[in-house]
Amino acid sequence: MAQPDNKKFFENLSGAGKAIGVLTSGGDAQGMNAAVRAVVRMGIYVGAKVYFVHEGYQGMVDGGDNIKEASWESVSSMLQVGGTVIGSARCKEFRAREGRLKAAYNLVQRGITNLCVIGGDGSLTGANLFREEWSSLLEDLLQQGMSEAVQKYSALHIVGMVGSIDNDFCGTDMTIGTDSALHRIIEVVDAIMTTAQSHQRTFVLEVMGRHCGYLALVSALACGADWVFIPEMPPEDGWEEQMCQKLSECRSRGSRLNIILVAEGAIDRHGKPITSSTVKDLVVRCLGFDTRVTILGHVQRGGTPSAFDRILASRMGVEAVLALLETTANTPACVVSLCGNQAVRLPLMECVQMTQEVQKAMDEGKFEEALNVCDPNCGPFPLQSSFNVAVLNVGAPAAGMNAAVRAAVRVGISEGHTMFAVSDGFEGFYKGQIKEIKWGDVGGWTGQGGSLLGTKRTLPAKHIDKIAEQMRANNINALLVIGGFEAYLGLLDLLAARGEHDALCVPMVMVPATVSNNIPGSDLSIGADTALNAITDTCDRIKQSASGTKRRVFIIETMGGYCGYLASVGGLAAGADAAYIYEEPFDIRDLQANVEHLTEKMKTSIQRGLVLRNENSNDNYTTDFIYQLYSEEGRGVFDCRKNVLGHMQQGGAPSPFDRNFGTKIAAKAMQWISKKLKESYRQGRVFANTEDSCCLLGMRRRALVFQPVVQLKDQTDFVHRIPKEQWWLKLRPLMKILAKYKTSYDVSDSGQLEHVVRNRPKEADTSTL
């Protein structure tokens, strides 16, 4: 008997007869324009009218030319622009009922009863109040003679998206703009570290965060800072002596610099501000170190949005329109949030109230309550003795590998282990390139690209005997493998050989690190975000090169093997018109349809086209073939250029996302190893020979989970080195919709209004993602 098809497609939802207003309010944040673009194009796509509300609530109150209908072309070339092109302003008038009455009048005149509000908690709270007052505001308008309009527009629907670089809104793991702000901070810190090292200086950097220390804390993680001050965790009394002792110890171990990060709202236990100048004076007075202060200021708000923020904002913008199409008179105002790797809808006021509760707890000095991190299972496990743990990199290098190694080494040492580094992957393992690695040996590794341990693609199967011999010789009790598909295959080889070699019966865990993002069991891999940023930055520059020239289409080849992640998600971030991948077969008719689509676009005001192709998408339709086809078919309308991005996608300094993802996932892997070592320690030795003692740690939807590698075999296409099911394929319709293609979009995962969860499990905590 056939199973019922529960899939729901957005093309069954119509926006005909609806009008949507989109505004940005409060402080600006990179990625707001990507959200506006997505709302406009998705709204127009489903047949609704979409209006820009310029200058936020002020524009809504003033009306007139501040509220203009948007067209498809009016949001072209917005994706890569920072700030908000439709403007944002604080509006005292909207806080009064009289101002909200003016706003209601201006909306009703244009038939706008659906609002997408992109801003912080104050902006979203104002939107909800506006919605709650709507009926009474209409009654006032009715008395002014707007009877027909009032009857027609009896309900106002609100959907919020949080745009804030501070990441200070409860209910979402990341807000629009946060990742880009981290990029600005890390760029500055990386630059400062070179000059600090040259002169043996201490630098105190002040970053934004009046009430939220996210930027300071995560930046400190990403750059390996020596000390950090945030408002949520005021230091205990006597912190001055502790900090100076820590800085002095760093110098005594050979470090030539110190980095201290201060959130602008940092305070001590008595509510006294801790400023950057206070910290500088303390260091100079107590230690005599040459110390400088750098206040980053509004540079953190500026610049081009990162790939992460473009993708996040695009996904949220589309989800916001879907929410408005599905809303009813009884549906509460919702906010579109990110939970793990999934877009969800949450009641707006639940999120606002929790955000306000956090601030209230901080104001009352209840900092532990504000952090809400009381978990009895958190922290190092008590060990019966010291164990030897080896860490190695396997496969192609990926930015963020070094951050993962650093975290693994330092967490391992803090939990009582002796850490060993294996150079050059499994090849170095069987050759005996193994040595102890200490705390200071990994200093400064977080921001460095590539693999400082060395990494090779060699698989262990042919060298199992020698590897087992090295495991015995060095008394290795556990193994942490950081790498790509070869690391996964290597772990399967070691697991299969356990029956012949007792030395291999130890806990083993793999952390995925590859730009291709093709590891089964994990939605995300260390290095993929850095590669996406490299692709996005290059596409921006390539598109800009055509500015002011005749119409031009660019054909860009990306890496990824047979996995189309970089081409697809990079295409969404860069505003591509098409992305050819192996997972979605295409033929000459598809190529021809794409050329015709671009030809029609070029007849409008749009001057540039962008087409991405994954390197192994098709054996016959090569990048050269597609370039020549487009050149010939577009003759007289547009010309073509091609670019193979190559290994630039694999190099460079890791992005903040990859630094923090690598740090977090490796630390979690080491805690798992500690637990397994304790469980498997018997009669003076470690013996672990069960399926769950050889695992892969990966991000699955909303959680970081450990999965036995043997159970992942059925999920793997070993011939093409990709998972059989890949979550990001669901994002491909978004790229096509935003490029004005008619396509089908499965929205089965959408539409469910969830509730805010106060204490999510540790596995689901993706706050540094």
PDB file of C-alpha atoms in Angstrom, residues 420-647:
ATOM      1  CA  PHE A 420      51.131  13.182  21.043  1.00  0.00           C
ATOM      2  CA  ALA A 421      51.230  14.801  17.588  1.00  0.00           C
ATOM      3  CA  VAL A 422      51.514  12.620  14.489  1.00  0.00           C
ATOM      4  CA  SER A 423      53.039  14.371  11.469  1.00  0.00           C
ATOM      5  CA  ASP A 424      51.868  13.729   7.875  1.00  0.00           C
ATOM      6  CA  GLY A 425      48.764  11.690   8.684  1.00  0.00           C
ATOM      7  CA  PHE A 426      48.749   7.891   8.537  1.00  0.00           C
ATOM      8  CA  GLU A 427      51.946   7.940   6.476  1.00  0.00           C
ATOM      9  CA  GLY A 428      53.780   9.677   9.300  1.00  0.00           C
ATOM     10  CA  PHE A 429      52.121   7.310  11.764  1.00  0.00           C
ATOM     11  CA  TYR A 430      53.576   4.120  10.295  1.00  0.00           C
ATOM     12  CA  LYS A 431      56.949   5.844   9.809  1.00  0.00           C
ATOM     13  CA  GLY A 432      57.083   6.721  13.500  1.00  0.00           C
ATOM     14  CA  GLN A 433      56.772  10.515  13.130  1.00  0.00           C
ATOM     15  CA  ILE A 434      55.215  10.777  16.581  1.00  0.00           C
ATOM     16  CA  LYS A 435      56.261  13.110  19.377  1.00  0.00           C
ATOM     17  CA  GLU A 436      54.805  14.616  22.483  1.00  0.00           C
ATOM     18  CA  ILE A 437      53.160  17.999  21.981  1.00  0.00           C
ATOM     19  CA  LYS A 438      52.846  20.423  24.901  1.00  0.00           C
ATOM     20  CA  TRP A 439      50.697  23.406  25.808  1.00  0.00           C
ATOM     21  CA  GLY A 440      53.063  26.057  24.463  1.00  0.00           C
ATOM     22  CA  ASP A 441      53.739  24.161  21.225  1.00  0.00           C
ATOM     23  CA  VAL A 442      50.301  25.084  19.856  1.00  0.00           C
ATOM     24  CA  GLY A 443      50.405  28.774  20.798  1.00  0.00           C
ATOM     25  CA  GLY A 444      49.280  31.002  17.932  1.00  0.00           C
ATOM     26  CA  TRP A 445      47.909  28.108  15.889  1.00  0.00           C
ATOM     27  CA  THR A 446      44.256  29.226  15.841  1.00  0.00           C
ATOM     28  CA  GLY A 447      44.576  31.827  13.096  1.00  0.00           C
ATOM     29  CA  GLN A 448      46.888  29.882  10.789  1.00  0.00           C
ATOM     30  CA  GLY A 449      45.590  28.178   7.662  1.00  0.00           C
ATOM     31  CA  GLY A 450      46.605  24.797   6.266  1.00  0.00           C
ATOM     32  CA  SER A 451      47.896  22.022   8.529  1.00  0.00           C
ATOM     33  CA  LEU A 452      50.931  22.704  10.709  1.00  0.00           C
ATOM     34  CA  LEU A 453      51.078  19.012  11.649  1.00  0.00           C
ATOM     35  CA  GLY A 454      51.293  18.084   7.981  1.00  0.00           C
ATOM     36  CA  THR A 455      48.623  16.019   6.275  1.00  0.00           C
ATOM     37  CA  LYS A 456      48.578  13.392   3.528  1.00  0.00           C
ATOM     38  CA  ARG A 457      45.950  11.301   1.771  1.00  0.00           C
ATOM     39  CA  THR A 458      47.673   7.964   2.514  1.00  0.00           C
ATOM     40  CA  LEU A 459      45.257   5.315   3.839  1.00  0.00           C
ATOM     41  CA  PRO A 460      46.350   2.985   6.653  1.00  0.00           C
ATOM     42  CA  ALA A 461      45.133  -0.343   5.207  1.00  0.00           C
ATOM     43  CA  LYS A 462      48.527  -1.360   3.723  1.00  0.00           C
ATOM     44  CA  HIS A 463      50.428  -0.272   6.816  1.00  0.00           C
ATOM     45  CA  ILE A 464      48.204  -1.586   9.629  1.00  0.00           C
ATOM     46  CA  ASP A 465      50.961  -3.743  11.143  1.00  0.00           C
ATOM     47  CA  LYS A 466      53.389  -0.821  11.412  1.00  0.00           C
ATOM     48  CA  ILE A 467      50.705   1.525  12.762  1.00  0.00           C
ATOM     49  CA  ALA A 468      49.743  -1.037  15.427  1.00  0.00           C
ATOM     50  CA  GLU A 469      53.419  -1.403  16.287  1.00  0.00           C
ATOM     51  CA  GLN A 470      53.743   2.378  16.713  1.00  0.00           C
ATOM     52  CA  MET A 471      50.594   2.417  18.869  1.00  0.00           C
ATOM     53  CA  ARG A 472      52.198  -0.184  21.160  1.00  0.00           C
ATOM     54  CA  ALA A 473      55.642   1.465  21.160  1.00  0.00           C
ATOM     55  CA  ASN A 474      54.216   4.846  22.171  1.00  0.00           C
ATOM     56  CA  ASN A 475      51.494   3.350  24.378  1.00  0.00           C
ATOM     57  CA  ILE A 476      48.776   5.311  22.526  1.00  0.00           C
ATOM     58  CA  ASN A 477      45.497   4.887  24.416  1.00  0.00           C
ATOM     59  CA  ALA A 478      43.201   6.934  22.145  1.00  0.00           C
ATOM     60  CA  LEU A 479      43.182   8.515  18.708  1.00  0.00           C
ATOM     61  CA  LEU A 480      41.739  11.810  17.434  1.00  0.00           C
ATOM     62  CA  VAL A 481      41.680  12.069  13.632  1.00  0.00           C
ATOM     63  CA  ILE A 482      40.945  15.464  12.077  1.00  0.00           C
ATOM     64  CA  GLY A 483      40.368  15.354   8.331  1.00  0.00           C
ATOM     65  CA  GLY A 484      38.256  14.639   5.279  1.00  0.00           C
ATOM     66  CA  PHE A 485      37.020  11.577   3.422  1.00  0.00           C
ATOM     67  CA  GLU A 486      40.400   9.801   3.746  1.00  0.00           C
ATOM     68  CA  ALA A 487      40.149  10.194   7.525  1.00  0.00           C
ATOM     69  CA  TYR A 488      36.730   8.514   7.415  1.00  0.00           C
ATOM     70  CA  LEU A 489      38.065   5.663   5.252  1.00  0.00           C
ATOM     71  CA  GLY A 490      41.119   5.384   7.485  1.00  0.00           C
ATOM     72  CA  LEU A 491      38.995   4.976  10.606  1.00  0.00           C
ATOM     73  CA  LEU A 492      37.036   2.199   8.869  1.00  0.00           C
ATOM     74  CA  ASP A 493      40.361   0.482   8.025  1.00  0.00           C
ATOM     75  CA  LEU A 494      41.571   0.697  11.648  1.00  0.00           C
ATOM     76  CA  LEU A 495      38.223  -0.565  12.920  1.00  0.00           C
ATOM     77  CA  ALA A 496      38.316  -3.546  10.543  1.00  0.00           C
ATOM     78  CA  ALA A 497      41.818  -4.490  11.754  1.00  0.00           C
ATOM     79  CA  ARG A 498      40.959  -4.605  15.462  1.00  0.00           C
ATOM     80  CA  GLY A 499      40.494  -8.361  15.372  1.00  0.00           C
ATOM     81  CA  GLU A 500      44.144  -8.805  14.438  1.00  0.00           C
ATOM     82  CA  HIS A 501      45.670  -6.046  16.539  1.00  0.00           C
ATOM     83  CA  ASP A 502      44.734  -5.399  20.167  1.00  0.00           C
ATOM     84  CA  ALA A 503      46.707  -2.127  20.009  1.00  0.00           C
ATOM     85  CA  LEU A 504      43.914  -0.720  17.814  1.00  0.00           C
ATOM     86  CA  CYS A 505      41.235  -1.522  20.415  1.00  0.00           C
ATOM     87  CA  VAL A 506      41.225   2.000  21.832  1.00  0.00           C
ATOM     88  CA  PRO A 507      38.742   4.888  21.619  1.00  0.00           C
ATOM     89  CA  MET A 508      38.942   6.621  18.235  1.00  0.00           C
ATOM     90  CA  VAL A 509      37.016   9.683  17.088  1.00  0.00           C
ATOM     91  CA  MET A 510      37.012  11.671  13.865  1.00  0.00           C
ATOM     92  CA  VAL A 511      36.345  15.385  13.472  1.00  0.00           C
ATOM     93  CA  PRO A 512      35.339  16.341   9.879  1.00  0.00           C
ATOM     94  CA  ALA A 513      37.647  18.884   8.234  1.00  0.00           C
ATOM     95  CA  THR A 514      37.444  19.397   4.482  1.00  0.00           C
ATOM     96  CA  VAL A 515      36.498  22.262   2.177  1.00  0.00           C
ATOM     97  CA  SER A 516      34.330  19.868   0.144  1.00  0.00           C
ATOM     98  CA  ASN A 517      31.916  19.269   3.063  1.00  0.00           C
ATOM     99  CA  ASN A 518      31.373  15.711   1.819  1.00  0.00           C
ATOM    100  CA  ILE A 519      31.609  13.691   5.046  1.00  0.00           C
ATOM    101  CA  PRO A 520      28.651  11.402   5.870  1.00  0.00           C
ATOM    102  CA  GLY A 521      27.308  12.000   9.347  1.00  0.00           C
ATOM    103  CA  SER A 522      27.936  15.753   9.413  1.00  0.00           C
ATOM    104  CA  ASP A 523      26.103  18.672   7.822  1.00  0.00           C
ATOM    105  CA  LEU A 524      29.175  20.885   8.231  1.00  0.00           C
ATOM    106  CA  SER A 525      32.941  20.397   8.058  1.00  0.00           C
ATOM    107  CA  ILE A 526      35.818  22.540   9.311  1.00  0.00           C
ATOM    108  CA  GLY A 527      37.190  24.536   6.364  1.00  0.00           C
ATOM    109  CA  ALA A 528      34.037  24.735   4.247  1.00  0.00           C
ATOM    110  CA  ASP A 529      33.066  28.190   5.560  1.00  0.00           C
ATOM    111  CA  THR A 530      36.509  29.624   4.740  1.00  0.00           C
ATOM    112  CA  ALA A 531      36.245  28.176   1.224  1.00  0.00           C
ATOM    113  CA  LEU A 532      32.758  29.686   0.819  1.00  0.00           C
ATOM    114  CA  ASN A 533      34.094  33.102   1.829  1.00  0.00           C
ATOM    115  CA  ALA A 534      36.946  32.756  -0.686  1.00  0.00           C
ATOM    116  CA  ILE A 535      34.436  31.906  -3.437  1.00  0.00           C
ATOM    117  CA  THR A 536      32.075  34.721  -2.443  1.00  0.00           C
ATOM    118  CA  ASP A 537      34.850  37.329  -2.231  1.00  0.00           C
ATOM    119  CA  THR A 538      36.199  36.304  -5.632  1.00  0.00           C
ATOM    120  CA  CYS A 539      32.755  36.328  -7.245  1.00  0.00           C
ATOM    121  CA  ASP A 540      32.177  39.837  -5.842  1.00  0.00           C
ATOM    122  CA  ARG A 541      35.409  41.050  -7.402  1.00  0.00           C
ATOM    123  CA  ILE A 542      34.751  39.300 -10.690  1.00  0.00           C
ATOM    124  CA  LYS A 543      31.265  40.823 -10.928  1.00  0.00           C
ATOM    125  CA  GLN A 544      32.656  44.226 -10.013  1.00  0.00           C
ATOM    126  CA  SER A 545      35.180  43.945 -12.849  1.00  0.00           C
ATOM    127  CA  ALA A 546      32.260  44.109 -15.286  1.00  0.00           C
ATOM    128  CA  SER A 547      30.884  47.286 -13.753  1.00  0.00           C
ATOM    129  CA  GLY A 548      30.483  49.908 -16.438  1.00  0.00           C
ATOM    130  CA  THR A 549      31.313  47.481 -19.246  1.00  0.00           C
ATOM    131  CA  LYS A 550      29.025  45.745 -21.701  1.00  0.00           C
ATOM    132  CA  ARG A 551      26.814  42.885 -20.516  1.00  0.00           C
ATOM    133  CA  ARG A 552      28.884  39.956 -19.340  1.00  0.00           C
ATOM    134  CA  VAL A 553      28.389  36.441 -17.932  1.00  0.00           C
ATOM    135  CA  PHE A 554      31.044  34.773 -15.779  1.00  0.00           C
ATOM    136  CA  ILE A 555      31.536  30.996 -15.649  1.00  0.00           C
ATOM    137  CA  ILE A 556      33.254  30.028 -12.367  1.00  0.00           C
ATOM    138  CA  GLU A 557      34.592  26.546 -11.511  1.00  0.00           C
ATOM    139  CA  THR A 558      34.692  25.572  -7.828  1.00  0.00           C
ATOM    140  CA  MET A 559      36.313  22.679  -5.941  1.00  0.00           C
ATOM    141  CA  GLY A 560      34.460  19.919  -4.127  1.00  0.00           C
ATOM    142  CA  GLY A 561      35.154  16.689  -6.029  1.00  0.00           C
ATOM    143  CA  TYR A 562      31.724  15.181  -6.714  1.00  0.00           C
ATOM    144  CA  CYS A 563      30.118  17.161  -3.885  1.00  0.00           C
ATOM    145  CA  GLY A 564      28.267  20.276  -5.073  1.00  0.00           C
ATOM    146  CA  TYR A 565      28.139  22.024  -1.686  1.00  0.00           C
ATOM    147  CA  LEU A 566      30.584  24.824  -2.554  1.00  0.00           C
ATOM    148  CA  ALA A 567      28.991  25.519  -5.947  1.00  0.00           C
ATOM    149  CA  SER A 568      25.419  25.483  -4.604  1.00  0.00           C
ATOM    150  CA  VAL A 569      25.804  27.336  -1.319  1.00  0.00           C
ATOM    151  CA  GLY A 570      28.477  29.610  -2.804  1.00  0.00           C
ATOM    152  CA  GLY A 571      26.023  30.360  -5.601  1.00  0.00           C
ATOM    153  CA  LEU A 572      23.350  31.330  -3.062  1.00  0.00           C
ATOM    154  CA  ALA A 573      25.821  33.604  -1.242  1.00  0.00           C
ATOM    155  CA  ALA A 574      27.129  35.230  -4.420  1.00  0.00           C
ATOM    156  CA  GLY A 575      23.760  35.626  -6.166  1.00  0.00           C
ATOM    157  CA  ALA A 576      24.478  33.153  -8.971  1.00  0.00           C
ATOM    158  CA  ASP A 577      22.058  32.541 -11.839  1.00  0.00           C
ATOM    159  CA  ALA A 578      22.875  28.832 -12.043  1.00  0.00           C
ATOM    160  CA  ALA A 579      25.077  26.242 -10.346  1.00  0.00           C
ATOM    161  CA  TYR A 580      25.854  22.927 -12.051  1.00  0.00           C
ATOM    162  CA  ILE A 581      26.532  19.987  -9.738  1.00  0.00           C
ATOM    163  CA  TYR A 582      26.872  16.199  -9.937  1.00  0.00           C
ATOM    164  CA  GLU A 583      23.983  15.541  -7.515  1.00  0.00           C
ATOM    165  CA  GLU A 584      21.481  17.238  -9.832  1.00  0.00           C
ATOM    166  CA  PRO A 585      22.024  15.819 -13.352  1.00  0.00           C
ATOM    167  CA  PHE A 586      21.698  18.259 -16.249  1.00  0.00           C
ATOM    168  CA  ASP A 587      21.750  17.971 -20.022  1.00  0.00           C
ATOM    169  CA  ILE A 588      22.070  20.204 -23.077  1.00  0.00           C
ATOM    170  CA  ARG A 589      18.417  21.280 -22.792  1.00  0.00           C
ATOM    171  CA  ASP A 590      19.048  22.579 -19.270  1.00  0.00           C
ATOM    172  CA  LEU A 591      22.099  24.494 -20.467  1.00  0.00           C
ATOM    173  CA  GLN A 592      20.103  25.983 -23.321  1.00  0.00           C
ATOM    174  CA  ALA A 593      17.271  27.009 -20.976  1.00  0.00           C
ATOM    175  CA  ASN A 594      19.798  28.743 -18.685  1.00  0.00           C
ATOM    176  CA  VAL A 595      21.285  30.652 -21.619  1.00  0.00           C
ATOM    177  CA  GLU A 596      17.832  31.790 -22.733  1.00  0.00           C
ATOM    178  CA  HIS A 597      16.985  32.845 -19.170  1.00  0.00           C
ATOM    179  CA  LEU A 598      20.175  34.925 -18.953  1.00  0.00           C
ATOM    180  CA  THR A 599      19.514  36.441 -22.354  1.00  0.00           C
ATOM    181  CA  GLU A 600      16.135  37.687 -21.140  1.00  0.00           C
ATOM    182  CA  LYS A 601      17.742  39.115 -17.990  1.00  0.00           C
ATOM    183  CA  MET A 602      20.359  40.943 -20.019  1.00  0.00           C
ATOM    184  CA  LYS A 603      17.640  42.731 -21.964  1.00  0.00           C
ATOM    185  CA  THR A 604      16.669  44.499 -18.712  1.00  0.00           C
ATOM    186  CA  SER A 605      18.898  46.761 -16.673  1.00  0.00           C
ATOM    187  CA  ILE A 606      20.823  43.781 -15.217  1.00  0.00           C
ATOM    188  CA  GLN A 607      24.363  43.877 -16.620  1.00  0.00           C
ATOM    189  CA  ARG A 608      26.031  40.808 -15.147  1.00  0.00           C
ATOM    190  CA  GLY A 609      25.400  37.088 -14.890  1.00  0.00           C
ATOM    191  CA  LEU A 610      27.139  34.495 -12.731  1.00  0.00           C
ATOM    192  CA  VAL A 611      27.234  30.731 -13.318  1.00  0.00           C
ATOM    193  CA  LEU A 612      29.050  28.302 -11.005  1.00  0.00           C
ATOM    194  CA  ARG A 613      30.132  24.779 -11.927  1.00  0.00           C
ATOM    195  CA  ASN A 614      31.359  22.119  -9.518  1.00  0.00           C
ATOM    196  CA  GLU A 615      34.604  20.603 -10.845  1.00  0.00           C
ATOM    197  CA  ASN A 616      33.225  17.051 -11.261  1.00  0.00           C
ATOM    198  CA  SER A 617      29.623  17.906 -12.081  1.00  0.00           C
ATOM    199  CA  ASN A 618      29.763  16.259 -15.518  1.00  0.00           C
ATOM    200  CA  ASP A 619      32.512  14.521 -17.511  1.00  0.00           C
ATOM    201  CA  ASN A 620      31.401  15.974 -20.849  1.00  0.00           C
ATOM    202  CA  TYR A 621      29.883  19.344 -19.986  1.00  0.00           C
ATOM    203  CA  THR A 622      33.180  20.767 -18.799  1.00  0.00           C
ATOM    204  CA  THR A 623      33.820  24.362 -17.771  1.00  0.00           C
ATOM    205  CA  ASP A 624      35.348  24.999 -21.196  1.00  0.00           C
ATOM    206  CA  PHE A 625      32.308  23.472 -22.935  1.00  0.00           C
ATOM    207  CA  ILE A 626      29.845  25.584 -20.913  1.00  0.00           C
ATOM    208  CA  TYR A 627      31.947  28.704 -21.530  1.00  0.00           C
ATOM    209  CA  GLN A 628      31.982  28.090 -25.278  1.00  0.00           C
ATOM    210  CA  LEU A 629      28.255  27.293 -25.359  1.00  0.00           C
ATOM    211  CA  TYR A 630      27.330  30.471 -23.486  1.00  0.00           C
ATOM    212  CA  SER A 631      29.718  32.521 -25.635  1.00  0.00           C
ATOM    213  CA  GLU A 632      28.166  31.256 -28.848  1.00  0.00           C
ATOM    214  CA  GLU A 633      24.516  31.371 -27.794  1.00  0.00           C
ATOM    215  CA  GLY A 634      24.857  34.771 -26.124  1.00  0.00           C
ATOM    216  CA  ARG A 635      26.611  36.370 -29.089  1.00  0.00           C
ATOM    217  CA  GLY A 636      25.265  39.855 -29.690  1.00  0.00           C
ATOM    218  CA  VAL A 637      23.637  40.041 -26.246  1.00  0.00           C
ATOM    219  CA  PHE A 638      26.443  39.303 -23.785  1.00  0.00           C
ATOM    220  CA  ASP A 639      30.001  38.052 -23.787  1.00  0.00           C
ATOM    221  CA  CYS A 640      31.576  35.497 -21.446  1.00  0.00           C
ATOM    222  CA  ARG A 641      34.570  35.073 -19.201  1.00  0.00           C
ATOM    223  CA  LYS A 642      35.647  31.985 -17.243  1.00  0.00           C
ATOM    224  CA  ASN A 643      37.642  31.500 -14.068  1.00  0.00           C
ATOM    225  CA  VAL A 644      38.863  28.331 -12.332  1.00  0.00           C
ATOM    226  CA  LEU A 645      39.242  29.218  -8.649  1.00  0.00           C
ATOM    227  CA  GLY A 646      41.464  26.236  -7.807  1.00  0.00           C
ATOM    228  CA  HIS A 647      43.389  25.873  -4.570  1.00  0.00           C
TER     229      HIS A 647
END
